[in-house]
PDB file of C-alpha atoms in Angstrom:
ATOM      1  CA  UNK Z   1       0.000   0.000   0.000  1.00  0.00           C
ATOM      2  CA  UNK Z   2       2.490   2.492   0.982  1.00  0.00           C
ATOM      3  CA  UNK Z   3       4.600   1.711  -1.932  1.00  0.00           C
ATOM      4  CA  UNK Z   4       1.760   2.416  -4.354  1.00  0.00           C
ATOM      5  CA  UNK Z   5       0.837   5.751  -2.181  1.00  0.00           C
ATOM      6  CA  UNK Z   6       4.893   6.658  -2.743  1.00  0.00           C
ATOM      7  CA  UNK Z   7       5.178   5.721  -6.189  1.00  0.00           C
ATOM      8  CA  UNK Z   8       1.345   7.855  -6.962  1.00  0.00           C
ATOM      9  CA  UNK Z   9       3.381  10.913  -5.209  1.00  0.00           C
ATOM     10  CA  UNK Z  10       6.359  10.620  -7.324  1.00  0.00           C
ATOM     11  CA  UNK Z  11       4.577  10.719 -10.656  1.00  0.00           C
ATOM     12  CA  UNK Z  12       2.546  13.661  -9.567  1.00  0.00           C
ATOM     13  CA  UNK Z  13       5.482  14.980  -8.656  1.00  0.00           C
ATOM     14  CA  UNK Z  14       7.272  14.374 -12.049  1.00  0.00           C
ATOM     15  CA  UNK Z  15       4.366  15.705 -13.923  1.00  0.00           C
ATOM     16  CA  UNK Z  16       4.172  18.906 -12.026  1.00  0.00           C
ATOM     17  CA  UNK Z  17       8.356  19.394 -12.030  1.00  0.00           C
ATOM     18  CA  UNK Z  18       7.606  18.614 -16.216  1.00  0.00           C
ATOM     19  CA  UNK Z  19       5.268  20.945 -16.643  1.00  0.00           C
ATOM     20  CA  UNK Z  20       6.602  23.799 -14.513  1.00  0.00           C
ATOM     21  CA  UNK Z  21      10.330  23.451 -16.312  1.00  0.00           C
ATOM     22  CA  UNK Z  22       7.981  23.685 -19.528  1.00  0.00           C
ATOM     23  CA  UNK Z  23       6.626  26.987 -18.221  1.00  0.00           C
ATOM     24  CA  UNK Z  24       9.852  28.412 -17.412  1.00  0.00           C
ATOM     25  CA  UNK Z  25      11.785  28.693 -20.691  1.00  0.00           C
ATOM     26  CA  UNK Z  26       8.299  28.158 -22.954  1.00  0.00           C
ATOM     27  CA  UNK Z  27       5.560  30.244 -20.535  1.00  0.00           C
ATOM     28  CA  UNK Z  28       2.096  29.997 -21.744  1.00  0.00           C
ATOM     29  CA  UNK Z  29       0.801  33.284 -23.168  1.00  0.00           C
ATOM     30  CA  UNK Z  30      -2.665  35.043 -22.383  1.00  0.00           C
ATOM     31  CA  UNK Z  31      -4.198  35.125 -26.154  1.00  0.00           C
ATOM     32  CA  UNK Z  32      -6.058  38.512 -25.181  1.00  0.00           C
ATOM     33  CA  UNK Z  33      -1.861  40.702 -24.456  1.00  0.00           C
ATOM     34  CA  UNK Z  34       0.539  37.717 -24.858  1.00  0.00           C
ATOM     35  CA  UNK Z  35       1.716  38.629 -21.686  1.00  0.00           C
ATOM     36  CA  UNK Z  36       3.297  35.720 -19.548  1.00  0.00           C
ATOM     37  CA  UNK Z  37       0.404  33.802 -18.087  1.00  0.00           C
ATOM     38  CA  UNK Z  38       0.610  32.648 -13.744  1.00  0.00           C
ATOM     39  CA  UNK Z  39      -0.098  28.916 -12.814  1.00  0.00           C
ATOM     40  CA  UNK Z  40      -3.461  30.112 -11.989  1.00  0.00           C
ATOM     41  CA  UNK Z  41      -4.032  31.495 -15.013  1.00  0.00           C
ATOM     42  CA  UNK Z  42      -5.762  29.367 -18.113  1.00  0.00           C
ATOM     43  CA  UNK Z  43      -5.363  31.260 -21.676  1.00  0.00           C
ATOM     44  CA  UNK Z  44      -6.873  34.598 -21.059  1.00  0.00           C
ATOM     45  CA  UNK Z  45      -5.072  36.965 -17.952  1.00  0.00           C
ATOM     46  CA  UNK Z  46      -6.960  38.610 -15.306  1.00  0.00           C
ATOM     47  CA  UNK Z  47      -6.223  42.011 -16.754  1.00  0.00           C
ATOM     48  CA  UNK Z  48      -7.892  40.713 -19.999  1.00  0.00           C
ATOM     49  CA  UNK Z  49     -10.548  39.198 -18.438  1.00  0.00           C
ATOM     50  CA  UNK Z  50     -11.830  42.747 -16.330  1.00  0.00           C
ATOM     51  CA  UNK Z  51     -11.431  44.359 -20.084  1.00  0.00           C
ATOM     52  CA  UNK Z  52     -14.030  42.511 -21.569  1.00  0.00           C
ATOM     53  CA  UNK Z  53     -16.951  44.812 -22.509  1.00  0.00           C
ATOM     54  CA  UNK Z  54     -19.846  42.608 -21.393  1.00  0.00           C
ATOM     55  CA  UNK Z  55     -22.635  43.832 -22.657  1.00  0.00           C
ATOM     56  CA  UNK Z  56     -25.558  42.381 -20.013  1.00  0.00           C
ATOM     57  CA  UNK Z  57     -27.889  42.028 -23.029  1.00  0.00           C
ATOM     58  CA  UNK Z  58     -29.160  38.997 -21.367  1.00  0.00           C
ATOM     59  CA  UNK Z  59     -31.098  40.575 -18.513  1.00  0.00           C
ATOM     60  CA  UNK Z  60     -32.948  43.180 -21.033  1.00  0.00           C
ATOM     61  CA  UNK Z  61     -35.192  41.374 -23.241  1.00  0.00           C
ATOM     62  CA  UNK Z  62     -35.709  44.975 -25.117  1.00  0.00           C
ATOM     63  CA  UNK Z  63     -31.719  45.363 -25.693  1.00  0.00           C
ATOM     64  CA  UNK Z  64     -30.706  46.984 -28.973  1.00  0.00           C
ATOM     65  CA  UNK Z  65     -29.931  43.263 -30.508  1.00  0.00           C
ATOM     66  CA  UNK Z  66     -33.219  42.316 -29.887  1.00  0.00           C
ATOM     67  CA  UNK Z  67     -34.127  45.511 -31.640  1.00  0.00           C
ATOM     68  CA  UNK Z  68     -32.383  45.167 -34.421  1.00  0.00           C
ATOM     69  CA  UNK Z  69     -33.207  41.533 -34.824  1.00  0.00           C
ATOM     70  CA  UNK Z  70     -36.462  42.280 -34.349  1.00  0.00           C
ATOM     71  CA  UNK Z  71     -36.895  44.442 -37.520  1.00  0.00           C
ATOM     72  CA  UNK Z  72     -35.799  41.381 -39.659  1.00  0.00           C
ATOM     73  CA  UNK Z  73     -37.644  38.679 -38.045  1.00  0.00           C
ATOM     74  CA  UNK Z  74     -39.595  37.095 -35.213  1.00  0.00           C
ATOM     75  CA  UNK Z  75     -37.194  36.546 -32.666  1.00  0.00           C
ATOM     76  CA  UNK Z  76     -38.125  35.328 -28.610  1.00  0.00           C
ATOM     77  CA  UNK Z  77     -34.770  36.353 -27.089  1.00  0.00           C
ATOM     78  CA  UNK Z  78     -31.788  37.526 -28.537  1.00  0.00           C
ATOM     79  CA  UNK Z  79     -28.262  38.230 -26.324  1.00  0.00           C
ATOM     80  CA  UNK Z  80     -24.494  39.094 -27.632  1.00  0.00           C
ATOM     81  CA  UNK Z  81     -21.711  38.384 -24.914  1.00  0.00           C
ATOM     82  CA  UNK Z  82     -19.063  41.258 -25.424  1.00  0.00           C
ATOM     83  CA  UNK Z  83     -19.263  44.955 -27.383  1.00  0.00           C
ATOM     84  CA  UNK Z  84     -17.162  44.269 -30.607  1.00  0.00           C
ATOM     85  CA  UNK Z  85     -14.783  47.609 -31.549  1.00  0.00           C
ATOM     86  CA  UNK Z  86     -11.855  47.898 -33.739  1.00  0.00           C
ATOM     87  CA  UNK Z  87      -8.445  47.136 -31.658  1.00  0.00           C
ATOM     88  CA  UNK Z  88     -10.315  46.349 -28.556  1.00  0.00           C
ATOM     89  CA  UNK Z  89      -9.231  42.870 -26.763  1.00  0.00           C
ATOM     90  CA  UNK Z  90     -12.242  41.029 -27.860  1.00  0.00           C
ATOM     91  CA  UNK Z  91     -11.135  41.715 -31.225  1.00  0.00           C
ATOM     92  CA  UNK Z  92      -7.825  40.526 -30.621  1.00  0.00           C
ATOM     93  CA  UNK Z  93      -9.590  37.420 -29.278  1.00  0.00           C
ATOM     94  CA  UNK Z  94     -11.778  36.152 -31.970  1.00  0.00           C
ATOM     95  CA  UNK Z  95      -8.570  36.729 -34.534  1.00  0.00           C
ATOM     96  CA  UNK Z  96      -6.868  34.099 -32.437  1.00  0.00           C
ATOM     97  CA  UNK Z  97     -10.042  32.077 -32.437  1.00  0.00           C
ATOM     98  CA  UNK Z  98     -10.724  32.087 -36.627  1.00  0.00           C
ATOM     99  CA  UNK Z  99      -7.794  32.660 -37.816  1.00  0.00           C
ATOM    100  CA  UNK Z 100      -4.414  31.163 -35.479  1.00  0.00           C
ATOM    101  CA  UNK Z 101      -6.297  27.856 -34.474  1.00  0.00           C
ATOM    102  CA  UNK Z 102      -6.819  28.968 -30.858  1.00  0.00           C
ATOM    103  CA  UNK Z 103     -10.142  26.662 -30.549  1.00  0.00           C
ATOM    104  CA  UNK Z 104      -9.884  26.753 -26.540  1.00  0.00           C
ATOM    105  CA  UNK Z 105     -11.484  30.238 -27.230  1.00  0.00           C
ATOM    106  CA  UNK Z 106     -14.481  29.267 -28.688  1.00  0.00           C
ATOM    107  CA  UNK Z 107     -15.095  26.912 -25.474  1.00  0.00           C
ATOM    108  CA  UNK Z 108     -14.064  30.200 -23.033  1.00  0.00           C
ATOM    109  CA  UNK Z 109     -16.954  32.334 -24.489  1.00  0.00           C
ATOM    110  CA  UNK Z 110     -19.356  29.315 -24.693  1.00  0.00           C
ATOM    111  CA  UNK Z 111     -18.796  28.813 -21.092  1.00  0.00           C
ATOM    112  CA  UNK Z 112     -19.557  32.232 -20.092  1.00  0.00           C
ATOM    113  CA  UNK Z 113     -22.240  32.761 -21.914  1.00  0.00           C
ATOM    114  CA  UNK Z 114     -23.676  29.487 -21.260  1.00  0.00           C
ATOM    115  CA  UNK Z 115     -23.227  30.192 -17.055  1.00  0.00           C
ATOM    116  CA  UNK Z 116     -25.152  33.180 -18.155  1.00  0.00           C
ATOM    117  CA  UNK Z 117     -28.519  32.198 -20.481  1.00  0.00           C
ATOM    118  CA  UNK Z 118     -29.301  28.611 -17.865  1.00  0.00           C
ATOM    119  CA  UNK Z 119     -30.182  31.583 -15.512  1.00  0.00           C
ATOM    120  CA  UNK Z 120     -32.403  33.543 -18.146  1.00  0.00           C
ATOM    121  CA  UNK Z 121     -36.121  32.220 -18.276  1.00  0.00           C
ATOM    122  CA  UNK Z 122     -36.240  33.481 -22.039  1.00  0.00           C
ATOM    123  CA  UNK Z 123     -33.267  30.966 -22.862  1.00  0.00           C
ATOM    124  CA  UNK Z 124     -34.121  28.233 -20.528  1.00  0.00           C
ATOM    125  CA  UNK Z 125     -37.161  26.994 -23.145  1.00  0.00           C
ATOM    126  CA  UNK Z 126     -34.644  26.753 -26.053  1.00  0.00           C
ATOM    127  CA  UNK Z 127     -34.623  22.723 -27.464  1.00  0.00           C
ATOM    128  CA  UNK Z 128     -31.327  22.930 -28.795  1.00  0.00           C
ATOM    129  CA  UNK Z 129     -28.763  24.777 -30.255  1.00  0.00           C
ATOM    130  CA  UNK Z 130     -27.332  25.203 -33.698  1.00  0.00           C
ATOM    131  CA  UNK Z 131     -24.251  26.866 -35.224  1.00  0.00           C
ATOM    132  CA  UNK Z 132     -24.426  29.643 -38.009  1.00  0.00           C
ATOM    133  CA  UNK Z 133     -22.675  26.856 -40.654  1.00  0.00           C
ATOM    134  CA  UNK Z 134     -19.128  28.065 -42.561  1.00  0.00           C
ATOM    135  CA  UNK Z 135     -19.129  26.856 -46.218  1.00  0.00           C
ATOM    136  CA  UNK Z 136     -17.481  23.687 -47.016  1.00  0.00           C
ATOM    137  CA  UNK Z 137     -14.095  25.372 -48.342  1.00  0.00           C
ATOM    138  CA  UNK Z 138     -13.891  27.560 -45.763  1.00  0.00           C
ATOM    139  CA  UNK Z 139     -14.091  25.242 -42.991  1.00  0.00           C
ATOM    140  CA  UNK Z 140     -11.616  23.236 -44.772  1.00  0.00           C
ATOM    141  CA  UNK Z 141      -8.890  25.917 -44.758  1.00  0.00           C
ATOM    142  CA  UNK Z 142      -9.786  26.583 -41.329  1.00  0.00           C
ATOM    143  CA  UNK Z 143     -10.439  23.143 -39.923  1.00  0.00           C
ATOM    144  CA  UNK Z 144     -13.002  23.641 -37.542  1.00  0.00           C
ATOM    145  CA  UNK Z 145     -16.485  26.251 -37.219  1.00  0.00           C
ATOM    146  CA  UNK Z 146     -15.717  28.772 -34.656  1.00  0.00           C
ATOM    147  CA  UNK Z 147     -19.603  29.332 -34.003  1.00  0.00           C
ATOM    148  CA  UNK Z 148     -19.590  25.272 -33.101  1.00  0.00           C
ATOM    149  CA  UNK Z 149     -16.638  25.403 -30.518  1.00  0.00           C
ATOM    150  CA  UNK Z 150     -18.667  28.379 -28.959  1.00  0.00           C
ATOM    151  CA  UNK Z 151     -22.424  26.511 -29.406  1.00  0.00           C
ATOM    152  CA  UNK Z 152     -21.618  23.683 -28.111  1.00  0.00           C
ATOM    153  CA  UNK Z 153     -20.544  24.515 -24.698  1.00  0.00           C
ATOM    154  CA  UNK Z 154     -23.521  26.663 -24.587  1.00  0.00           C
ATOM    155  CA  UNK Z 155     -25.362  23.647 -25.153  1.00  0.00           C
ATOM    156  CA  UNK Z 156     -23.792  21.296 -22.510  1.00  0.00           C
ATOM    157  CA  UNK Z 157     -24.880  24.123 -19.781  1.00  0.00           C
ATOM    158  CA  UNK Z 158     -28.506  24.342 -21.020  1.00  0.00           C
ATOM    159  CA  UNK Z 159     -28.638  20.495 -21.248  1.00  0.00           C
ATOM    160  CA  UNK Z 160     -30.316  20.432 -24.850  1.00  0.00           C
ATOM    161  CA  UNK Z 161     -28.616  18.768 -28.030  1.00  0.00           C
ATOM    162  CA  UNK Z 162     -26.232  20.868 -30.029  1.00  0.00           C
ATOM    163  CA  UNK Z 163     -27.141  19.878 -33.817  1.00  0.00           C
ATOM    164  CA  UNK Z 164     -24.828  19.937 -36.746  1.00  0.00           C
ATOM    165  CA  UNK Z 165     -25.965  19.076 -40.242  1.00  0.00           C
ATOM    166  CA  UNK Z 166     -29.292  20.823 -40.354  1.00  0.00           C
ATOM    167  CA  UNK Z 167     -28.822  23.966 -41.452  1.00  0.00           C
ATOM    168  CA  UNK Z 168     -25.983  24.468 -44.395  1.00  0.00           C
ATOM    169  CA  UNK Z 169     -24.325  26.681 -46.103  1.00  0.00           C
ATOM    170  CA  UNK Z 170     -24.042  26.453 -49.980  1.00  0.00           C
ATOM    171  CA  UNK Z 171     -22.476  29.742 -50.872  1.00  0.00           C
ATOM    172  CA  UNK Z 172     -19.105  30.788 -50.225  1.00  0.00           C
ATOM    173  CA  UNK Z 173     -20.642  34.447 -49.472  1.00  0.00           C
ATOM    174  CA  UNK Z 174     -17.491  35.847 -48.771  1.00  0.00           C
ATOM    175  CA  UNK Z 175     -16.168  35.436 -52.163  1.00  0.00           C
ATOM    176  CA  UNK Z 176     -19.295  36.251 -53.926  1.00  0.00           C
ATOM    177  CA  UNK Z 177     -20.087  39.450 -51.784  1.00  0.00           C
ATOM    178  CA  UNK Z 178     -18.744  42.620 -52.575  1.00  0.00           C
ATOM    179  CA  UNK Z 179     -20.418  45.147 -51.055  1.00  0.00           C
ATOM    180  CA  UNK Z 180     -23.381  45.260 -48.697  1.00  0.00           C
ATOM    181  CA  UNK Z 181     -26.344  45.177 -50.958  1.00  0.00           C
ATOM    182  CA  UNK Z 182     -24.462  42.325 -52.717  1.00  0.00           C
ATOM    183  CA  UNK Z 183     -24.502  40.624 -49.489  1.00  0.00           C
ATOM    184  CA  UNK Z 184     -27.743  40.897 -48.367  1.00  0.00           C
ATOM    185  CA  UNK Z 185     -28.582  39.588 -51.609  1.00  0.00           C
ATOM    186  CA  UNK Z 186     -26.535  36.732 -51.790  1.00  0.00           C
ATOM    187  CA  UNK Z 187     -27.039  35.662 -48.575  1.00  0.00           C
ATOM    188  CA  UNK Z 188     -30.881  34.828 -48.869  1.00  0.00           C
ATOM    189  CA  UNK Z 189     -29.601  32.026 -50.714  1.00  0.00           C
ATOM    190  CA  UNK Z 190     -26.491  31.200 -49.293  1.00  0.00           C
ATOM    191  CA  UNK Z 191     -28.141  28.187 -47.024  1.00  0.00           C
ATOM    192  CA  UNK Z 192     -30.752  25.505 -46.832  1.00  0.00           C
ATOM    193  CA  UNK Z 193     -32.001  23.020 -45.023  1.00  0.00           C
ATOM    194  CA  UNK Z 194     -31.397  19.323 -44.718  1.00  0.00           C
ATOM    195  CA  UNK Z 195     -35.623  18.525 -43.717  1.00  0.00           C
ATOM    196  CA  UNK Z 196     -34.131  14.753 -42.843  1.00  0.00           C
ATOM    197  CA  UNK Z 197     -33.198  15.881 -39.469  1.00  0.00           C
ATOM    198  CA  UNK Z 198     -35.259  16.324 -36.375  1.00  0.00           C
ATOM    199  CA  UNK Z 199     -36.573  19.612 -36.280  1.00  0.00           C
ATOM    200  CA  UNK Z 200     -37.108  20.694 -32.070  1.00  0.00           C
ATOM    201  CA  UNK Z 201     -39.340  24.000 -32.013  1.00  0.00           C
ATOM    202  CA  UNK Z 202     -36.855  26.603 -30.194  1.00  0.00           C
ATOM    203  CA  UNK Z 203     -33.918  27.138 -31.588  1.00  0.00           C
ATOM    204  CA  UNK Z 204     -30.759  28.946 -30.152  1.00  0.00           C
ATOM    205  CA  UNK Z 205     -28.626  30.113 -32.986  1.00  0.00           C
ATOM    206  CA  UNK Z 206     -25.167  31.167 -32.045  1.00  0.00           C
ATOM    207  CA  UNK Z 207     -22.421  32.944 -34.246  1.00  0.00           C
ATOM    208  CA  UNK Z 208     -19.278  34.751 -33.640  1.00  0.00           C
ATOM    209  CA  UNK Z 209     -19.962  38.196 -34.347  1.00  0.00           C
ATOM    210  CA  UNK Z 210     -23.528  40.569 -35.282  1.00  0.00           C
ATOM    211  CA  UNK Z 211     -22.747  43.060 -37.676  1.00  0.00           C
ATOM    212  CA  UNK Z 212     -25.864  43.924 -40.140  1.00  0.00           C
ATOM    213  CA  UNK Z 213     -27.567  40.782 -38.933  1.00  0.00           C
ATOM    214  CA  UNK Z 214     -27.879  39.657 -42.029  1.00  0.00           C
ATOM    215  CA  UNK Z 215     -26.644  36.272 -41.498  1.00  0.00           C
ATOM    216  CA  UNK Z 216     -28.634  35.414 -38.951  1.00  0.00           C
ATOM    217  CA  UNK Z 217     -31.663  36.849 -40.565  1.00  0.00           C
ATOM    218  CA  UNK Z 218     -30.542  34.447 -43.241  1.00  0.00           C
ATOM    219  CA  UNK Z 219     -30.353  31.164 -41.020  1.00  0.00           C
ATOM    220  CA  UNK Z 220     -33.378  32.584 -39.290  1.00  0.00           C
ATOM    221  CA  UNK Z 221     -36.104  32.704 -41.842  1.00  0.00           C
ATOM    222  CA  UNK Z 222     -35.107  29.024 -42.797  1.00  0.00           C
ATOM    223  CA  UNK Z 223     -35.641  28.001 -38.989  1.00  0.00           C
ATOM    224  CA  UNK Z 224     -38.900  29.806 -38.870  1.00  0.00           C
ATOM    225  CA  UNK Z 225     -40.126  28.462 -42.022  1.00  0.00           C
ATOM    226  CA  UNK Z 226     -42.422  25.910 -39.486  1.00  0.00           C
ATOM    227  CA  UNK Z 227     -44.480  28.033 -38.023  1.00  0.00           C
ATOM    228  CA  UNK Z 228     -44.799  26.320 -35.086  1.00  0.00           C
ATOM    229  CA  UNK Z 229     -40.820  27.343 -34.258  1.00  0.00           C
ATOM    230  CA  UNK Z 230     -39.467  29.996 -31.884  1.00  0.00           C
ATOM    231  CA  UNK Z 231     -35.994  31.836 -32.503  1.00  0.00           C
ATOM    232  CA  UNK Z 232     -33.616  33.035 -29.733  1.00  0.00           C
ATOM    233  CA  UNK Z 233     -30.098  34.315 -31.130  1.00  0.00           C
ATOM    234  CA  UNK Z 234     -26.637  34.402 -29.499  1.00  0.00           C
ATOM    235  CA  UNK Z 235     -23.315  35.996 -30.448  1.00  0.00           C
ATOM    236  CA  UNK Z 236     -20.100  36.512 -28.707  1.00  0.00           C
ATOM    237  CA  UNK Z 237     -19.411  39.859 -29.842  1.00  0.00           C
ATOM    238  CA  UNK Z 238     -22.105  42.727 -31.076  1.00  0.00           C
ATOM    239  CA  UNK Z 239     -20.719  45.369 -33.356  1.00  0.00           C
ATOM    240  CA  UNK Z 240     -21.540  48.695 -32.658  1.00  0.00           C
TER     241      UNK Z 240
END
């Protein structure tokens, strides 16, 4: 017995040395400053963390999202995590998330927000959740959806099925869309839906960032096209 307890110690003990000789010449950097990060510290800093401009959407069912959303489509509840602004740490962020492979991000904001929306009574009807889908090419060059690393943690804290596969994208919009009006025009036919899979009657759909809305109003409509369907949206950052 106390051989096994002595030999458990010692390979905790060689882990921890491992890891903390790791640290010291290759430190782990926060992906908001890429300053140093502390032991207690898991990929964002403190400092970064207090600069996030949460946004509190969630306790205002009347917040300007909603508003907005509301002049495209029939939404129940709509909530973005963060204010988006040029050179502002959440923009730094969601670079590191598309575009440098940081996926650990994507589970970050799902965590907060999902911590946040189990509390809400206007999320807690939602069925399941479902990602704004990236066209096939792009999510080849990029190798994962950045909307599904943040969905599906929200979904694990609601306790509802995240779904894949049922709403896709069949335009590569971001080739074919020039300038605004183009993209509000291409977009109304830039996704379908596969009718094979279950369809639950409230739907969260989550995306990175709300700009125009036009996206979502996009992925919307083809969710609402049952009539017997509710919409509630979620973003990580809303662009003001």
């Amino acid at each position: 017995f106390y051989e096994d307890q002595i030999l458990f110690y010692m390979k905790n003990f060689a882990k921890e040395f491992a890891s903390d000789l790791v640290n010291l010449f290759f430190p782990l950097q926060c992906l908001g400053c890429n300053t140093p990060l502390t032991p207690h510290e898991k990929d964002i800093c403190v400092h970064c963390q207090l600069q996030l401009p949460f946004t509190y959407f969630h306790l205002d069912r009347n917040n300007p999202m909603a508003q907005k959303l509301n002049t495209l489509l029939k939404i129940e509840a709509a909530t973005a995590l963060c204010y988006f602004e040029k050179n502002s740490i959440l923009e730094r962020m969601l670079y590191q998330l598309k575009y440098s492979g940081q996926q650990q991000l994507g589970a970050y904001f799902g965590s907060l927000m999902g911590e946040l929306l189990k509390h809400i009574k206007d999320f807690q009807n939602v069925q399941a959740v479902i990602p704004v889908p990236l066209h096939s090419r792009r999510k080849r060059e990029r190798g994962y959806n950045q909307a599904t690393l943040f969905g599906s943690v929200i979904a694990q804290h609601l306790g509802v099925p995240f779904v894949e596969g049922f709403l896709l994208r069949t335009r590569n919009t971001k080739q074919l869309a020039k300038t605004k009006d183009d993209r509000n025009a291409v977009l109304k036919n830039a996704f379908e839906l596969n009718l094979k899979k279950n369809n639950p009657k409230h739907w969260l759909l989550v995306d990175d960032v709300i700009t125009t809305g036009a996206t979502l109003d996009a992925c919307g409509r083809l969710l609402l096209k049952n009539p017997e369907n509710q919409l509630s949206i979620a973003t990580i950052g809303y662009r003001i």
